[in-house]
Coordinates of C-alpha atoms in Angstrom, one line a residue:
Chain H
M248 CA -1.1 49.6 63.5
K249 CA 0.4 47.9 66.5
Q250 CA -1.6 44.7 67.2
V251 CA -2.5 42.2 64.5
S252 CA -4.3 38.9 65.0
I253 CA -4.0 36.3 62.4
I254 CA -6.6 33.5 62.4
G255 CA -5.1 30.5 60.6
I256 CA -1.3 30.3 60.7
G257 CA -0.7 28.4 57.6
L258 CA 1.2 29.2 54.4
I259 CA -0.8 32.4 53.7
G260 CA -1.3 33.6 57.3
G261 CA 2.3 32.8 58.2
S262 CA 3.7 34.5 55.2
F263 CA 1.6 37.6 55.8
A264 CA 2.9 37.7 59.4
L265 CA 6.5 37.6 58.2
D266 CA 5.8 40.5 55.8
L267 CA 4.1 42.5 58.6
K268 CA 7.2 42.0 60.8
Q269 CA 9.4 43.2 58.0
H270 CA 7.5 46.3 57.1
I271 CA 6.1 47.4 60.5
P272 CA 8.8 47.5 63.2
G273 CA 7.5 46.7 66.7
I274 CA 4.3 45.1 65.4
Q275 CA 2.8 42.5 67.8
I276 CA 1.3 39.5 66.1
T277 CA -1.1 37.2 67.8
G278 CA -1.8 33.8 66.3
I279 CA -5.1 31.9 66.6
D280 CA -5.5 28.4 65.2
Q281 CA -7.3 25.2 66.0
N282 CA -4.1 23.4 65.3
K283 CA -2.0 23.7 68.5
T284 CA 1.0 22.2 66.8
H285 CA 0.9 24.8 64.1
L286 CA 0.8 27.6 66.7
T287 CA 3.8 26.2 68.6
E288 CA 5.6 25.7 65.4
A289 CA 4.9 29.3 64.3
L290 CA 6.1 30.7 67.7
T291 CA 9.3 28.7 67.3
L292 CA 9.8 30.0 63.8
G293 CA 9.4 33.6 65.0
I294 CA 6.3 34.1 62.9
L295 CA 4.2 34.9 66.0
D296 CA 4.7 37.0 69.1
Q297 CA 2.0 35.2 71.1
I298 CA -0.8 32.7 70.9
G299 CA -4.3 34.1 71.5
D300 CA -8.0 33.2 71.1
L301 CA -11.1 35.0 70.0
N302 CA -11.4 36.8 73.3
S303 CA -8.1 38.6 72.6
L304 CA -9.4 40.1 69.4
K305 CA -10.7 43.2 71.1
H306 CA -7.1 44.5 71.3
S307 CA -6.4 44.1 67.6
D308 CA -6.1 46.9 65.1
L309 CA -6.3 44.3 62.3
V310 CA -7.7 40.8 62.2
V311 CA -6.7 38.6 59.2
L312 CA -8.7 35.5 58.3
A313 CA -6.5 33.0 56.5
I314 CA -8.5 29.8 57.0
P315 CA -10.4 27.5 54.6
V316 CA -13.3 29.4 53.0
N317 CA -16.0 27.4 54.7
A318 CA -14.6 28.1 58.1
A319 CA -14.3 31.8 57.2
L320 CA -18.0 32.0 56.7
E321 CA -18.7 30.9 60.3
V322 CA -15.8 32.8 61.9
L323 CA -16.2 36.2 60.2
P324 CA -19.5 37.2 62.0
Q325 CA -18.1 36.1 65.4
V326 CA -14.9 38.1 64.8
L327 CA -16.9 41.2 63.8
N328 CA -18.9 40.8 67.0
L329 CA -15.7 40.8 69.1
I330 CA -13.5 43.5 67.7
S331 CA -13.2 47.1 68.8
D332 CA -14.9 49.9 66.8
Q333 CA -11.6 51.0 65.3
A334 CA -10.5 47.6 64.0
V335 CA -10.6 46.2 60.5
V336 CA -11.0 42.6 59.5
I337 CA -9.8 41.1 56.2
D338 CA -10.2 37.6 54.7
M339 CA -7.8 36.2 52.1
G340 CA -9.9 33.3 50.7
S341 CA -10.0 32.1 47.1
T342 CA -13.8 32.7 46.8
K343 CA -15.4 36.1 47.4
E344 CA -19.1 36.0 46.8
A345 CA -20.0 33.8 49.8
I346 CA -17.9 35.7 52.3
C347 CA -19.3 39.1 51.1
K348 CA -22.7 37.7 51.5
A349 CA -21.9 36.4 55.0
A350 CA -20.8 39.9 55.9
S351 CA -23.5 41.8 54.2
T352 CA -26.1 41.9 57.0
H353 CA -23.7 42.3 59.8
P354 CA -23.9 45.7 61.7
R355 CA -20.1 46.0 61.3
R356 CA -20.0 45.3 57.6
A357 CA -18.0 48.5 57.1
Q358 CA -15.2 47.1 59.2
F359 CA -14.6 44.2 56.8
L360 CA -12.6 44.2 53.6
A361 CA -12.8 41.1 51.2
T362 CA -9.4 40.4 49.6
H363 CA -7.7 37.7 47.6
P364 CA -4.0 37.9 47.3
I365 CA -3.1 35.6 44.3
A366 CA -0.2 34.0 46.0
G367 CA 0.7 30.7 47.4
T368 CA 2.5 27.4 46.8
E369 CA 1.2 23.8 46.8
F370 CA 2.5 23.4 50.4
S371 CA 0.7 24.2 53.7
G372 CA 1.3 24.9 57.3
P373 CA 3.5 27.5 59.0
S374 CA 6.7 25.8 57.9
A375 CA 5.6 26.6 54.3
A376 CA 5.5 30.4 55.1
I377 CA 7.8 32.5 52.9
H378 CA 9.3 35.9 53.3
G379 CA 8.1 38.2 50.5
L380 CA 5.4 35.8 49.2
F381 CA 3.2 38.7 48.2
K382 CA 5.7 40.8 46.5
N383 CA 4.6 41.7 42.9
K384 CA 1.5 39.6 43.3
T385 CA -2.0 40.7 42.4
N386 CA -4.5 41.2 45.2
I387 CA -8.2 41.3 44.2
I388 CA -10.3 43.6 46.4
C389 CA -14.0 43.1 46.3
E390 CA -16.8 45.5 47.4
V391 CA -14.3 48.1 48.6
E392 CA -17.1 50.7 48.6
K393 CA -18.8 48.9 51.5
T394 CA -15.7 49.3 53.8
L395 CA -15.1 52.5 55.8
P396 CA -12.8 54.5 53.7
A397 CA -10.2 55.1 56.5
L398 CA -10.1 51.4 57.3
G399 CA -9.9 50.3 53.6
E400 CA -7.1 52.8 53.0
L401 CA -5.1 51.4 56.0
V402 CA -5.3 47.9 54.6
L403 CA -4.7 48.8 51.0
T404 CA -1.6 50.9 51.9
L405 CA -0.3 47.9 53.8
F406 CA -0.8 45.7 50.8
K407 CA 1.0 48.2 48.6
T408 CA 3.9 48.4 51.1
M409 CA 4.2 44.6 50.8
G410 CA 4.6 45.1 47.0
M411 CA 1.1 43.9 45.9
H412 CA -0.7 45.2 42.8
L413 CA -4.3 46.0 43.7
R414 CA -7.3 45.2 41.4
F415 CA -10.9 46.0 42.3
M416 CA -13.7 43.8 41.1
P417 CA -17.3 42.8 42.1
A418 CA -17.3 39.5 44.1
N419 CA -19.2 37.6 41.4
D420 CA -16.7 38.7 38.7
H421 CA -13.9 37.6 40.9
D422 CA -15.4 34.1 41.4
K423 CA -16.1 33.6 37.7
H424 CA -12.6 34.6 36.5
I425 CA -10.7 32.8 39.2
A426 CA -12.6 29.6 38.4
Y427 CA -10.8 29.7 35.0
V428 CA -7.3 30.8 36.0
S429 CA -7.0 29.0 39.3
H430 CA -9.7 26.5 40.3
L431 CA -9.8 24.7 37.0
S432 CA -6.0 24.3 37.0
H433 CA -6.2 22.5 40.3
I434 CA -8.8 20.0 39.1
S435 CA -7.0 19.4 35.8
S436 CA -3.9 18.7 37.9
F437 CA -5.6 16.5 40.5
M438 CA -7.3 14.4 37.8
L439 CA -4.1 14.1 35.8
G440 CA -2.3 12.8 38.9
K441 CA -5.2 10.3 39.5
T442 CA -5.2 9.1 35.9
V443 CA -1.5 8.3 36.0
I444 CA -1.5 6.8 39.5
D445 CA -4.5 4.6 38.7
K446 CA -2.8 3.3 35.6
E447 CA 0.8 3.0 36.7
K448 CA 0.4 0.8 39.8
N449 CA 4.1 0.1 39.4
E450 CA 5.3 3.4 40.7
R451 CA 8.8 2.8 39.6
D452 CA 7.7 3.4 36.0
I453 CA 6.3 6.9 36.9
F454 CA 9.4 7.7 38.9
D455 CA 11.8 6.8 36.1
M456 CA 9.9 8.1 33.1
A457 CA 8.3 11.3 34.4
G458 CA 10.1 14.4 33.5
S459 CA 9.9 18.0 34.5
G460 CA 6.9 18.6 32.2
F461 CA 4.8 16.0 34.1
E462 CA 6.0 17.4 37.4
S463 CA 5.0 20.9 36.5
T464 CA 1.5 19.9 35.2
V465 CA 0.8 17.7 38.3
R466 CA 2.3 20.0 40.9
L467 CA -1.0 21.4 42.1
A468 CA -2.2 17.9 42.9
K469 CA -0.1 18.1 46.1
S470 CA -2.5 20.9 47.3
S471 CA -4.5 20.5 50.5
P472 CA -8.0 18.9 50.1
D473 CA -9.1 20.6 53.3
M474 CA -8.5 23.9 51.7
W475 CA -9.7 23.1 48.2
T476 CA -12.9 21.2 48.8
P477 CA -14.8 24.2 50.3
I478 CA -13.5 26.4 47.5
F479 CA -15.0 24.1 44.9
E480 CA -18.2 23.9 47.0
Q481 CA -18.6 27.7 47.2
N482 CA -17.7 28.3 43.6
K483 CA -19.6 25.3 42.4
V484 CA -21.5 26.9 39.5
N485 CA -18.5 28.6 38.0
V486 CA -16.2 25.6 38.4
I487 CA -18.7 23.3 36.8
E488 CA -18.9 25.7 33.9
T489 CA -15.1 25.7 33.4
L490 CA -15.0 21.9 33.8
T491 CA -17.7 21.5 31.1
E492 CA -15.8 23.6 28.7
Y493 CA -12.5 21.9 29.5
I494 CA -14.0 18.4 29.0
Q495 CA -15.6 19.6 25.7
N496 CA -12.2 20.8 24.5
L497 CA -10.5 17.5 25.4
N498 CA -13.3 15.5 23.7
Q499 CA -12.8 17.7 20.6
F500 CA -9.1 17.1 20.6
K501 CA -9.6 13.3 21.0
A502 CA -12.2 13.3 18.2
Y503 CA -9.6 15.0 15.9
M504 CA -7.1 12.3 16.8
E505 CA -9.7 9.5 16.2
K506 CA -10.5 10.9 12.8
D507 CA -6.8 11.2 12.0
D508 CA -7.3 14.9 11.5
F509 CA -3.8 15.9 12.6
D510 CA -4.0 19.2 10.8
A511 CA -6.7 20.1 13.3
V512 CA -4.6 18.8 16.2
H513 CA -1.7 21.0 15.0
N514 CA -4.0 24.0 14.7
E515 CA -5.4 23.6 18.2
M516 CA -1.9 23.7 19.6
K517 CA -0.7 26.5 17.4
N518 CA -3.6 28.7 18.4
T519 CA -3.0 28.0 22.1
N520 CA 0.7 28.8 21.8
H521 CA -0.6 32.3 22.1
I522 CA -0.5 31.6 25.9
K523 CA 3.2 32.5 25.7
Q524 CA 2.5 36.2 25.2
I525 CA -0.2 36.1 27.9
L526 CA 2.1 34.4 30.4
K527 CA 5.0 36.8 29.9
G528 CA 3.2 39.1 32.3
I529 CA 3.1 36.5 35.1
A530 CA 6.0 36.6 37.5
Chain U
M31 CA 34.8 9.2 18.9
K32 CA 36.0 12.2 16.9
Q33 CA 33.3 13.2 14.4
V34 CA 29.7 13.6 15.4
S35 CA 26.9 14.7 13.1
I36 CA 23.7 16.1 14.6
I37 CA 20.6 16.2 12.5
G38 CA 18.3 18.8 13.9
I39 CA 20.0 21.5 15.9
G40 CA 17.2 22.5 18.2
L41 CA 16.8 22.3 22.0
I42 CA 17.7 18.6 22.2
G43 CA 20.3 18.4 19.4
G44 CA 21.9 21.6 20.5
S45 CA 22.1 20.6 24.2
F46 CA 23.5 17.3 23.3
A47 CA 26.2 19.0 21.2
L48 CA 27.1 21.2 24.2
D49 CA 27.5 18.2 26.5
L50 CA 29.6 16.4 23.8
K51 CA 32.0 19.3 23.7
Q52 CA 32.3 19.4 27.4
H53 CA 33.0 15.7 27.8
I54 CA 35.0 14.9 24.7
P55 CA 37.9 17.4 24.2
G56 CA 38.6 17.9 20.5
I57 CA 35.3 16.5 19.3
Q58 CA 34.2 17.9 15.9
I59 CA 30.5 18.5 15.6
T60 CA 28.7 18.9 12.2
G61 CA 25.2 20.2 12.2
I62 CA 22.6 19.3 9.6
D63 CA 19.2 21.1 9.6
Q64 CA 16.6 22.3 7.1
N65 CA 16.4 25.5 9.0
K66 CA 19.4 27.6 7.8
T67 CA 18.9 30.3 10.4
H68 CA 19.1 27.7 13.1
L69 CA 22.4 26.4 11.6
T70 CA 24.0 29.9 11.5
E71 CA 22.7 30.6 15.0
A72 CA 24.2 27.4 16.3
L73 CA 27.6 28.2 14.7
T74 CA 27.5 31.6 16.3
L75 CA 26.6 30.1 19.7
G76 CA 29.6 27.8 19.4
I77 CA 27.3 24.7 19.4
L78 CA 28.6 23.5 16.1
D79 CA 32.1 23.3 14.4
Q80 CA 30.7 23.2 10.9
I81 CA 27.6 22.9 8.8
G82 CA 27.2 19.7 6.8
D83 CA 24.7 17.7 4.7
L84 CA 23.8 14.1 4.4
N85 CA 26.8 13.5 2.1
S86 CA 29.2 14.4 4.9
L87 CA 27.8 11.6 7.1
K88 CA 30.3 9.0 5.9
H89 CA 33.0 10.6 8.0
S90 CA 30.9 10.5 11.2
D91 CA 31.5 8.1 14.1
L92 CA 28.1 9.0 15.6
V93 CA 25.0 10.4 14.0
V94 CA 22.3 11.8 16.2
L95 CA 18.7 12.3 15.0
A96 CA 17.0 15.1 17.0
I97 CA 14.2 16.0 14.6
P98 CA 10.4 15.6 14.8
V99 CA 9.4 11.9 15.0
N100 CA 7.7 11.9 11.6
A101 CA 10.8 13.3 9.9
A102 CA 13.0 10.7 11.8
L103 CA 11.1 7.8 10.1
E104 CA 12.0 9.1 6.7
V105 CA 15.6 10.2 7.5
L106 CA 16.8 7.2 9.4
P107 CA 16.9 4.7 6.5
Q108 CA 18.7 7.4 4.3
V109 CA 21.2 8.0 7.1
L110 CA 21.9 4.3 7.6
N111 CA 22.5 4.0 3.8
L112 CA 25.2 6.8 4.0
I113 CA 27.2 6.0 7.1
S114 CA 30.4 4.0 7.3
D115 CA 30.5 0.5 8.6
Q116 CA 31.9 1.6 11.9
A117 CA 29.4 4.3 12.7
V118 CA 26.4 4.3 15.0
V119 CA 23.1 6.2 14.7
I120 CA 20.8 7.2 17.5
D121 CA 17.5 8.9 17.6
M122 CA 16.1 10.8 20.5
G123 CA 12.4 11.0 19.8
S124 CA 9.5 10.7 22.2
T125 CA 8.0 7.7 20.4
K126 CA 9.9 4.5 20.0
E127 CA 7.7 1.8 18.3
A128 CA 7.5 3.5 14.9
I129 CA 11.2 4.3 14.6
C130 CA 12.2 0.7 15.7
K131 CA 9.8 -0.6 13.0
A132 CA 11.3 1.8 10.4
A133 CA 14.7 0.4 11.2
S134 CA 13.8 -3.2 11.6
T135 CA 14.3 -4.3 8.0
H136 CA 17.3 -2.2 7.2
P137 CA 20.5 -4.2 6.5
R138 CA 22.3 -1.9 9.0
R139 CA 19.7 -2.3 11.8
A140 CA 22.6 -3.3 14.1
Q141 CA 24.2 0.2 13.7
F142 CA 21.1 1.9 15.2
L143 CA 20.1 2.5 18.8
A144 CA 16.7 3.8 19.8
T145 CA 16.9 6.2 22.7
H146 CA 14.6 8.7 24.5
P147 CA 16.3 11.0 26.9
I148 CA 13.5 12.4 29.1
A149 CA 14.7 15.9 29.1
G150 CA 13.7 19.2 27.6
T151 CA 11.9 22.4 28.2
E152 CA 8.9 24.1 26.6
F153 CA 11.2 26.1 24.4
S154 CA 12.8 25.2 21.0
G155 CA 15.6 26.1 18.6
P156 CA 19.3 26.2 19.2
S157 CA 19.0 29.3 21.4
A158 CA 17.1 27.1 23.8
A159 CA 20.0 24.7 24.1
I160 CA 21.3 24.2 27.7
H161 CA 24.6 23.0 29.2
G162 CA 24.0 19.9 31.3
L163 CA 20.4 19.4 30.2
F164 CA 20.8 15.6 30.4
K165 CA 22.4 15.4 33.8
N166 CA 20.4 13.2 36.2
K167 CA 17.8 12.6 33.6
T168 CA 16.5 9.1 32.6
N169 CA 17.2 7.8 29.1
I170 CA 15.0 5.0 27.9
I171 CA 16.8 2.6 25.6
C172 CA 14.7 0.3 23.4
E173 CA 15.6 -3.0 21.6
V174 CA 19.3 -2.7 22.8
E175 CA 19.7 -6.4 21.9
K176 CA 19.3 -5.5 18.2
T177 CA 22.3 -3.1 18.3
L178 CA 25.9 -4.3 17.8
P179 CA 27.2 -4.7 21.4
A180 CA 30.4 -2.6 20.7
L181 CA 28.3 0.3 19.2
G182 CA 25.7 0.1 21.9
E183 CA 28.3 0.2 24.6
L184 CA 30.0 3.3 23.0
V185 CA 26.7 5.2 23.1
L186 CA 25.6 4.0 26.5
T187 CA 29.0 5.0 28.0
L188 CA 28.6 8.4 26.5
F189 CA 25.1 8.8 28.0
K190 CA 26.5 7.8 31.4
T191 CA 29.3 10.3 31.1
M192 CA 26.7 12.9 30.6
G193 CA 25.1 11.9 33.8
M194 CA 22.0 10.1 32.5
H195 CA 20.4 7.1 34.2
L196 CA 19.7 4.3 31.7
R197 CA 16.5 2.2 31.6
F198 CA 15.9 -0.6 29.1
M199 CA 12.4 -1.3 27.8
P200 CA 10.6 -2.8 24.9
A201 CA 9.4 0.0 22.4
N202 CA 5.7 -0.7 22.9
D203 CA 6.1 -0.5 26.7
H204 CA 7.9 2.8 26.3
D205 CA 5.1 4.3 24.2
K206 CA 2.4 3.1 26.6
H207 CA 4.0 4.5 29.7
I208 CA 5.2 7.7 28.1
A209 CA 1.7 8.4 26.9
Y210 CA 0.7 8.7 30.6
V211 CA 3.6 10.6 32.1
S212 CA 4.4 12.9 29.2
H213 CA 2.0 13.0 26.2
L214 CA -1.2 13.4 28.3
S215 CA 0.4 16.2 30.3
H216 CA 0.9 18.1 27.1
I217 CA -2.7 17.7 25.9
S218 CA -4.1 18.6 29.4
S219 CA -2.0 21.7 29.4
F220 CA -2.9 22.8 25.8
M221 CA -6.6 22.3 26.4
L222 CA -6.4 24.2 29.7
G223 CA -4.8 27.1 27.9
K224 CA -7.4 26.9 25.1
T225 CA -10.3 26.8 27.6
V226 CA -9.0 29.9 29.4
I227 CA -8.1 31.8 26.3
D228 CA -11.5 31.1 24.7
K229 CA -13.3 32.4 27.8
E230 CA -11.2 35.3 28.8
K231 CA -11.2 37.3 25.6
N232 CA -10.2 40.2 27.8
E233 CA -6.7 39.1 28.4
R234 CA -6.1 41.7 31.0
D235 CA -8.1 39.5 33.3
I236 CA -5.9 36.5 32.8
F237 CA -2.8 38.5 33.1
D238 CA -3.8 40.0 36.4
M239 CA -5.4 37.1 38.1
A240 CA -3.4 34.1 37.0
G241 CA -0.9 33.0 39.6
S242 CA 2.1 30.6 39.6
G243 CA -0.3 27.6 39.8
F244 CA -1.9 28.4 36.5
E245 CA 1.5 29.2 34.9
S246 CA 2.9 25.8 36.0
T247 CA -0.2 23.9 34.8
V248 CA -0.3 25.6 31.4
R249 CA 3.5 25.8 30.8
L250 CA 3.6 22.9 28.3
A251 CA 1.0 24.7 26.1
K252 CA 4.0 26.8 24.9
S253 CA 5.4 23.7 23.3
S254 CA 6.0 23.4 19.5
P255 CA 3.1 22.0 17.5
D256 CA 5.5 20.9 14.8
M257 CA 7.2 18.6 17.3
W258 CA 4.1 17.4 19.1
T259 CA 1.6 16.7 16.3
P260 CA 3.7 13.8 14.9
I261 CA 4.2 12.4 18.4
F262 CA 0.4 12.3 19.0
E263 CA 0.0 10.8 15.5
Q264 CA 2.5 8.0 16.1
N265 CA 1.3 7.2 19.6
K266 CA -2.3 7.7 18.7
V267 CA -3.7 4.5 20.3
N268 CA -2.0 5.0 23.7
V269 CA -2.7 8.7 23.8
I270 CA -6.4 8.2 23.1
E271 CA -6.5 5.6 25.9
T272 CA -5.0 8.1 28.4
L273 CA -7.3 10.8 27.2
T274 CA -10.4 8.6 27.6
E275 CA -9.4 7.8 31.2
Y276 CA -8.5 11.4 31.9
I277 CA -11.9 12.6 30.6
Q278 CA -13.7 9.9 32.6
N279 CA -12.0 11.1 35.8
L280 CA -12.9 14.7 35.0
N281 CA -16.5 13.8 34.4
Q282 CA -16.6 11.8 37.6
F283 CA -15.2 14.8 39.5
K284 CA -17.8 17.0 37.9
A285 CA -20.6 14.6 38.7
Y286 CA -19.6 14.5 42.4
M287 CA -19.8 18.3 42.4
E288 CA -23.2 18.3 40.7
K289 CA -24.5 15.9 43.3
D290 CA -23.0 18.1 46.1
D291 CA -21.0 15.0 47.2
F292 CA -18.1 17.0 48.5
D293 CA -16.9 14.2 50.7
A294 CA -16.2 12.3 47.4
V295 CA -14.5 15.5 46.0
H296 CA -12.3 15.6 49.1
N297 CA -11.5 11.9 48.8
E298 CA -10.5 12.2 45.2
M299 CA -8.0 14.9 46.1
K300 CA -6.7 13.2 49.3
N301 CA -6.0 10.0 47.4
T302 CA -4.2 11.9 44.7
N303 CA -2.0 13.7 47.2
H304 CA 0.0 10.5 47.1
I305 CA 1.6 12.0 44.0
K306 CA 3.8 13.9 46.5
Q307 CA 5.7 10.8 47.4
I308 CA 6.0 9.7 43.8
L309 CA 7.3 13.1 42.7
K310 CA 9.9 13.3 45.4
G311 CA 12.1 11.1 43.1
I312 CA 11.9 13.5 40.1
A313 CA 14.6 16.1 39.9

């Protein structure tokens, strides 16, 4: 692998470029992005070797899509049309069913691999790129059987070199589980932030009284709406299901409080403390 | 100040003892706790100089209540009965209206100061005690005008020595604001944990797919039910108000998704991104 094109030089695309440079000496990375400022920034930061466009894709051995999931649906077929017969294309989006469907009827379906590295921060843009972001993170691989074995192997070996743990799963299973362990967290965080901002017009009160607990719970409310809106749109059915259950649980908790049933309140918390054991496995 | 008694040698009481030892050479710290294992542990960890009981309080210059807020309501009047005329008592609970009310009719009201250092972690017990926990943290002081000026000054100077920022507020204002910036975060986190655990019976899926975002949002669900149940009970009215608004916001977000109004979804998140600026001030 000598030539890699990365479409979308943000936190994920930029961090992937940094890891590529670390693990593959001499690799040439071309960046493609609608945001010219991000491209210039990424060049200056040494994340990219050159700036390209879709026409330069034919020289790439690997093309990485690290753009919002709605844009990925449009760009993937174009990319598959433009690459060489030996190249492989991967996407890294937080939804997998729609992108797999978008690829399904393309004559070059076998040159595509759907991936979702569970990594990131609440920040965005190339300046948010981090060395080693993917180390010890899980990467969910979908429909691996539809990718040419040699190309799949090339990409999976690269992921393992970067320190990722691979997990294989049907796209619809991915979208269902990820709604619970990622998408719902973002909504709960955004709505918590909204509730507090709406109430506390006097921001000095938030600033003074909020501790690290609040900061931690509301951290994801800093995330990019441009990235997250299309994720919620593509995973609408699953996300609504998680929201319905979450709201039911909150209503139940509130009802216990209204009835002064604080034994039940205690119980709810005690049962959920079990999350300690589950989280021990998360880096 | 030579003799300090700390009732409740957990995360908060233990961390306070560590800071006292750092800032007041020669200070003697007596620990009082129903949990004998915690007392022995705290002695071994060097947090305490000796173990005491309520009868030893008469020798204390300062008595610190760092116990669950329901226990504090019962213990405070007993403590005020037992101390010397020169001593001062402080509590550190997360609710302030009930404890101020419990103190209000006591003949020694002026020897009590209600405080709430906004500091802590999701862990508990003396082994969770941390050096410098209170540094750069806000401490909310309620009804300072009801405390003897000399005793109030003694305690406030101590807090400042430990690096705390002091803020003065009526007890009911404290309870209202803290419901938004602390108590609601805990419920949102607990119910998020519950929703995911209930759904993902196969824990391997949570373990593999959950990233740092989920971990951050659900961190507070590790907190102690024994500590938090009485907080929710004492701050019931305010907490129910925050829960009602939070659930309304979640329902609104869900309704936008159901109507496919993703412009509104985007807007909700964009407006809440403003939390970035607010959080910049939180350590």
